[in-house]
CSV table of C-alpha atoms in Angstrom, one decimal:
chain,number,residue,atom,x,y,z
A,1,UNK,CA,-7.7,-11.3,7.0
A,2,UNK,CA,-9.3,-8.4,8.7
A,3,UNK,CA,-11.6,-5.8,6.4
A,4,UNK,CA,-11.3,-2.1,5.4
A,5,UNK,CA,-14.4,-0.8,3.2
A,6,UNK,CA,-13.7,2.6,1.6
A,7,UNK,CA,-16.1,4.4,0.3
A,8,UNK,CA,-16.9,5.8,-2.5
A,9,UNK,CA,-15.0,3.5,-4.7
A,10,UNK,CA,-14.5,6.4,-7.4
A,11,UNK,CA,-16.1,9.6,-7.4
A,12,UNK,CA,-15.7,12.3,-10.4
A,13,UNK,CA,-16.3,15.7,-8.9
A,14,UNK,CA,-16.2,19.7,-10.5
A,15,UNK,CA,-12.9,21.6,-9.8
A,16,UNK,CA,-13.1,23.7,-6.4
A,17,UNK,CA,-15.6,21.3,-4.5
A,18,UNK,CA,-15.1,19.4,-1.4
A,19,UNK,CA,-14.7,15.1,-1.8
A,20,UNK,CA,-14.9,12.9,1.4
A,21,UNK,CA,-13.9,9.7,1.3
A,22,UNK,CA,-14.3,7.3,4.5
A,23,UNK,CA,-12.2,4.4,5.4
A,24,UNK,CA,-14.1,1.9,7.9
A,25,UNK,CA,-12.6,-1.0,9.6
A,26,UNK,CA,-15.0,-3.4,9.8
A,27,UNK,CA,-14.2,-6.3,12.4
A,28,UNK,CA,-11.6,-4.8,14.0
A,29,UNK,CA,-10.4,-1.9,16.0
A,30,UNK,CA,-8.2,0.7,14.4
A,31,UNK,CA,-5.8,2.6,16.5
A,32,UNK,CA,-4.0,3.8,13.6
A,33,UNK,CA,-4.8,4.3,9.9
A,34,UNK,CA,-3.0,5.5,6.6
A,35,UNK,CA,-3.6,7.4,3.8
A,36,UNK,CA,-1.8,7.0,0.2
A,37,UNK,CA,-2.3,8.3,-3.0
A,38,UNK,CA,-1.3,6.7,-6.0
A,39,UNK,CA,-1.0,8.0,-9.9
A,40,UNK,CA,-1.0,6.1,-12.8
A,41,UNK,CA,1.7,3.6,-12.7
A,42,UNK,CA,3.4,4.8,-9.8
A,43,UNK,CA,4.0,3.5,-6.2
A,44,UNK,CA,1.9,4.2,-3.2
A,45,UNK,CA,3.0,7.5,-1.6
A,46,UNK,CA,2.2,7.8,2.2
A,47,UNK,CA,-0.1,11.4,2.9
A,48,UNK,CA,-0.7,11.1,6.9
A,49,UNK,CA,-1.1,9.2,9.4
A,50,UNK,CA,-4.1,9.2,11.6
A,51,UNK,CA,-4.2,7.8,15.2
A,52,UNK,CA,-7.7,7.6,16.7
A,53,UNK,CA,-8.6,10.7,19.0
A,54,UNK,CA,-5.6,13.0,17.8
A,55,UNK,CA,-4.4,15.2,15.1
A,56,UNK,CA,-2.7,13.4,11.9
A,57,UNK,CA,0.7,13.5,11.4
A,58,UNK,CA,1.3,14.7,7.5
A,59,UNK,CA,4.1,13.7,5.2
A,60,UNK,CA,6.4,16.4,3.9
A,61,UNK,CA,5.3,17.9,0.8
A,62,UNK,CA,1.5,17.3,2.1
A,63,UNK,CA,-1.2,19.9,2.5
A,64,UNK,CA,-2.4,19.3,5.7
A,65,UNK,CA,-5.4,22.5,4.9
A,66,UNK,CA,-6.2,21.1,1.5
A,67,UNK,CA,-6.3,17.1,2.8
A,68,UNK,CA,-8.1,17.1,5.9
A,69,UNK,CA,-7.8,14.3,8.3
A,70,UNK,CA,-10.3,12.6,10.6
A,71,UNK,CA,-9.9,9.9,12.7
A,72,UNK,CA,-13.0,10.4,15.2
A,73,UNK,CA,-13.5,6.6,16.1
A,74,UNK,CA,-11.6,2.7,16.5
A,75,UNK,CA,-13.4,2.0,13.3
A,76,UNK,CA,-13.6,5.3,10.6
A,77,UNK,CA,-11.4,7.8,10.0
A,78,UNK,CA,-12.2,10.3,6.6
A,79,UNK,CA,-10.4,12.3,4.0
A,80,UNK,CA,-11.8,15.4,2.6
A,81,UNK,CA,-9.9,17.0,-0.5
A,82,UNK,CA,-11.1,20.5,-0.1
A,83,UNK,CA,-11.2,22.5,-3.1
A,84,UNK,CA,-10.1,19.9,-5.6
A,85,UNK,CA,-8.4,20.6,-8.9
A,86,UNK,CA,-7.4,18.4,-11.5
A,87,UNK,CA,-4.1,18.0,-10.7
A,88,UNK,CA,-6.0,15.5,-7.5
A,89,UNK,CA,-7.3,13.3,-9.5
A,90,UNK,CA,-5.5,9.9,-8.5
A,91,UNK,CA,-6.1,6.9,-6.5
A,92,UNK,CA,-6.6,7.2,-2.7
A,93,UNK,CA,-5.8,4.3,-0.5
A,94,UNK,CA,-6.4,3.5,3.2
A,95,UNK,CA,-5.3,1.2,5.6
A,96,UNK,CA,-5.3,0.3,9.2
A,97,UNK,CA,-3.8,-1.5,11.6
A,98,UNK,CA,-4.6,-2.5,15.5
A,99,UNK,CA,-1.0,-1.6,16.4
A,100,UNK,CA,-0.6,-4.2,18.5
A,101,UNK,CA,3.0,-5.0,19.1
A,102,UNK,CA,3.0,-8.8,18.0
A,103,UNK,CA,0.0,-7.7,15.0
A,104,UNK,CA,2.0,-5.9,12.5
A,105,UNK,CA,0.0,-6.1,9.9
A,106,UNK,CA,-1.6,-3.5,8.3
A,107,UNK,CA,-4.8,-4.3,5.6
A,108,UNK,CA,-5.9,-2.0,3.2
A,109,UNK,CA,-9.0,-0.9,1.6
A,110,UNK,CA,-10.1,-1.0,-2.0
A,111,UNK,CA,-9.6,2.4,-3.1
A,112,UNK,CA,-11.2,5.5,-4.3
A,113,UNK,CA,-10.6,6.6,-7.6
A,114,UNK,CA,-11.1,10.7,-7.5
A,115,UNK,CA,-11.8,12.6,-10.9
A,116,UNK,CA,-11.6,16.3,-10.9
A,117,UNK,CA,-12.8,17.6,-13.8
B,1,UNK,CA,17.9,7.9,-4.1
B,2,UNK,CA,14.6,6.3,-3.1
B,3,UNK,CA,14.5,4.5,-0.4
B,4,UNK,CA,13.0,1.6,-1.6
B,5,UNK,CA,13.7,0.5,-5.7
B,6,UNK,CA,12.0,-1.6,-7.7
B,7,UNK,CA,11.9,-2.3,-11.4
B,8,UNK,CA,8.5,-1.4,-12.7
B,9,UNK,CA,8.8,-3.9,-15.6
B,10,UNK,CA,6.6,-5.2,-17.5
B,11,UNK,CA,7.6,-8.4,-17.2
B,12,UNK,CA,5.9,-11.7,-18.6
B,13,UNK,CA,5.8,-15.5,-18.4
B,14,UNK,CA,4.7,-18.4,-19.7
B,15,UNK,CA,2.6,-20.1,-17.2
B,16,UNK,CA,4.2,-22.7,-15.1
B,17,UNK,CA,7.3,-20.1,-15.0
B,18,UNK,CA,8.9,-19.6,-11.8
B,19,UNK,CA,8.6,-15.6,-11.5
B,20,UNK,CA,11.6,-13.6,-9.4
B,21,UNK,CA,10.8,-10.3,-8.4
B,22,UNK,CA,13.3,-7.9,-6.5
B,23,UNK,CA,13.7,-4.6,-4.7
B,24,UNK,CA,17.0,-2.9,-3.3
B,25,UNK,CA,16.4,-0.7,-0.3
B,26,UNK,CA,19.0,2.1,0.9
B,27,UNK,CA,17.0,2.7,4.9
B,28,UNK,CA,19.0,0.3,7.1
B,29,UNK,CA,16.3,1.0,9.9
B,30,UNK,CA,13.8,-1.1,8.2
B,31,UNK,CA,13.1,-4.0,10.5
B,32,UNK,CA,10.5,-5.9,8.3
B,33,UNK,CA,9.4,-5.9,5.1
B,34,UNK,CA,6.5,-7.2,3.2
B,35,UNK,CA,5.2,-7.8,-0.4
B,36,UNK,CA,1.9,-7.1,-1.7
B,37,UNK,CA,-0.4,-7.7,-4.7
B,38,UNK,CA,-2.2,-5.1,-6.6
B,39,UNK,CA,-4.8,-6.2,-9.0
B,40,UNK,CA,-5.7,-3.3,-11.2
B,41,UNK,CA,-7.9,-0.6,-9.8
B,42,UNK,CA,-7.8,-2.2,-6.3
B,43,UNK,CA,-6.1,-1.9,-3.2
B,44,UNK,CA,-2.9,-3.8,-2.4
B,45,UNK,CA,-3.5,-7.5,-0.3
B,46,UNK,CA,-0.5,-8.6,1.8
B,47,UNK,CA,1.3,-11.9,0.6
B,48,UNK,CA,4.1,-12.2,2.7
B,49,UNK,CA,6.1,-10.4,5.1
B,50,UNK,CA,9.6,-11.1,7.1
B,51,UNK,CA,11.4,-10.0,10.2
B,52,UNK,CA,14.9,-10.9,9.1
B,53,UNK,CA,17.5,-12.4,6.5
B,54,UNK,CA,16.3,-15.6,5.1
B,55,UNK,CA,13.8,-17.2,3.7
B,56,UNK,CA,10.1,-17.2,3.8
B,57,UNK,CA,7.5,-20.2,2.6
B,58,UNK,CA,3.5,-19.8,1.6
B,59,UNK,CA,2.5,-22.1,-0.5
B,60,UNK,CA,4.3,-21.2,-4.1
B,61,UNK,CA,5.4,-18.1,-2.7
B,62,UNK,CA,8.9,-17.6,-1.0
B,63,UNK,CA,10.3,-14.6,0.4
B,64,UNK,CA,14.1,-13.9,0.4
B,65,UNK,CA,15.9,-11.2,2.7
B,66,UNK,CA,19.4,-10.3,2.2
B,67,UNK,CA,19.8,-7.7,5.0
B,68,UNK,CA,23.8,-7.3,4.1
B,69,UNK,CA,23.5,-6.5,0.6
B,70,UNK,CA,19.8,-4.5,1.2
B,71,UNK,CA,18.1,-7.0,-1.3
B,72,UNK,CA,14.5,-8.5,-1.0
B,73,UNK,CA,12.7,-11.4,-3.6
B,74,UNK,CA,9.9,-12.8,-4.2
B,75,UNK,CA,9.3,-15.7,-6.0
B,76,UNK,CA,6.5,-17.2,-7.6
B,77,UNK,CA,6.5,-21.3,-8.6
B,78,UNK,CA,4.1,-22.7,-11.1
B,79,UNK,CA,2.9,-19.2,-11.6
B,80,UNK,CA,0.0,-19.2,-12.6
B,81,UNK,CA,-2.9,-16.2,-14.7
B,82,UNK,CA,-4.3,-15.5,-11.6
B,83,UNK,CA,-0.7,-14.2,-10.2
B,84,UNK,CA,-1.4,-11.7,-13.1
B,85,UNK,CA,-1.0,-8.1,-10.9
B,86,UNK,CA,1.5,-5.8,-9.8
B,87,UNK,CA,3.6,-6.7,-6.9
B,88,UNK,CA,4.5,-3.7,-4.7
B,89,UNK,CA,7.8,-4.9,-2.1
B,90,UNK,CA,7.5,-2.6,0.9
B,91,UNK,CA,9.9,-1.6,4.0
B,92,UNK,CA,8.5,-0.9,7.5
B,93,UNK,CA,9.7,-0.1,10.9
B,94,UNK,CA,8.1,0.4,14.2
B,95,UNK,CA,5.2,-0.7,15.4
B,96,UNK,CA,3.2,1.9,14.2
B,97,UNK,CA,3.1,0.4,10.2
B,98,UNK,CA,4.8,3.1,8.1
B,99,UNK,CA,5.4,1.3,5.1
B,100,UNK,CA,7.3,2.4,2.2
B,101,UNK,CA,6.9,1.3,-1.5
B,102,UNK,CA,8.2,0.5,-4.6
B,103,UNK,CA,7.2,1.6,-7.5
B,104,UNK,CA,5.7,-1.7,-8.1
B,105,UNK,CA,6.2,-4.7,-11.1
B,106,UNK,CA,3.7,-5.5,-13.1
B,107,UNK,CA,3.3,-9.3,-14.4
B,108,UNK,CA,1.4,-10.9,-16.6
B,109,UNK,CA,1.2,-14.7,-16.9
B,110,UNK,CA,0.2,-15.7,-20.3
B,111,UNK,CA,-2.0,-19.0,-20.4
């Protein structure tokens, strides 16, 4: 299957600083790519969506200041947590798909883990 | 009530067990729906996926959707330590991907 690198794959950072964490598609093109989070034993809950060359569409319930979106290029989009607290620590996921009609697949990355302390 | 359920478990088998696994969904616009494995601290890898009611064959795994009663399996043959993870069920529709998940079953296959 096709690749998705994310980067860092954890990160431990001091309450009210900025984290970025990049999601690159690696052999192919990525019209559109998702963000999750994740806590401790619970399911993966879709943030935004992110289609190449526009705004992200956020989830309800979703900071859209605090999470900020970038999906500049086919292959990388990014997702700074600006002025992180505790409470955003957890487990941020990506994945992308081509969107291709017949391709419905979607692959994900590995995963960040993000520590505030 | 979430749109997608799934009994978190724990649940564990001898190996060799066939394994079930099920989720219930409530969002009749779901066209397709997929099931993925999560090792731990990693992200999730597709296993399977269907279009429609019926069954689904890959290797030991078969997936099973009852689009009437809103029920989706999985199940696992001659499971095996490896399968040890946590299998997320997931409902999509459209072609742009929006997936939603369970809360995810973890397994453990005990040698």
């Amino acid at each position: 299957g096709a690749v998705v690198s994310q980067h860092p794959s954890w990160v431990i950072c001091k309450s009210g600083t900025s984290v970025k964490i990049e999601c690159r598609s690696l052999d192919f093109q990525a019209t559109t790519m998702f963000w999750y989070r994740q806590f401790p034993k619970q399911s993966l809950m879709l943030m935004a969506t992110s289609n190449e060359g526009s705004k992200a569409t956020y989830e309800q319930g979703v900071e859209k200041d605090k999470f900020l979106i970038n999906h500049a290029s086919l292959t990388l989009s990014t997702l700074t947590v600006t002025s992180a607290h505790p409470e955003d620590s957890s487990f941020y996921i990506c994945s992308a798909t081509t969107g291709r009609t017949m391709n419905t697949e979607a692959f994900f990355g590995q995963g960040t883990r993000l520590t505030v302390v | 009530q979430k749109e997608v359920e799934q009994d978190p478990g724990p649940l564990s088998v001898p190996e060799g067990a066939i394994v079930s696994l099920n989720c219930t969904y409530s969002n009749s616009a779901f066209q397709y729906f997929m099931w993925y494995r999560q090792y731990s601290r990693k992200g999730p890898e597709l296993l399977m996926y269907t279009y429609s009611s019926g069954n689904k064959e890959d290797g030991r795994f078969t997936a099973q959707v009852d689009k009437s009663s809103k029920y989706i399996s999985l199940f696992i043959r001659d499971s095996q330590p490896s399968d040890s993870a946590t299998y997320l069920c997931a409902g999509g529709r459209g072609s742009n991907y929006k997936l939603t998940f369970g809360k995810g079953t973890l397994l453990t296959v005990n040698p």
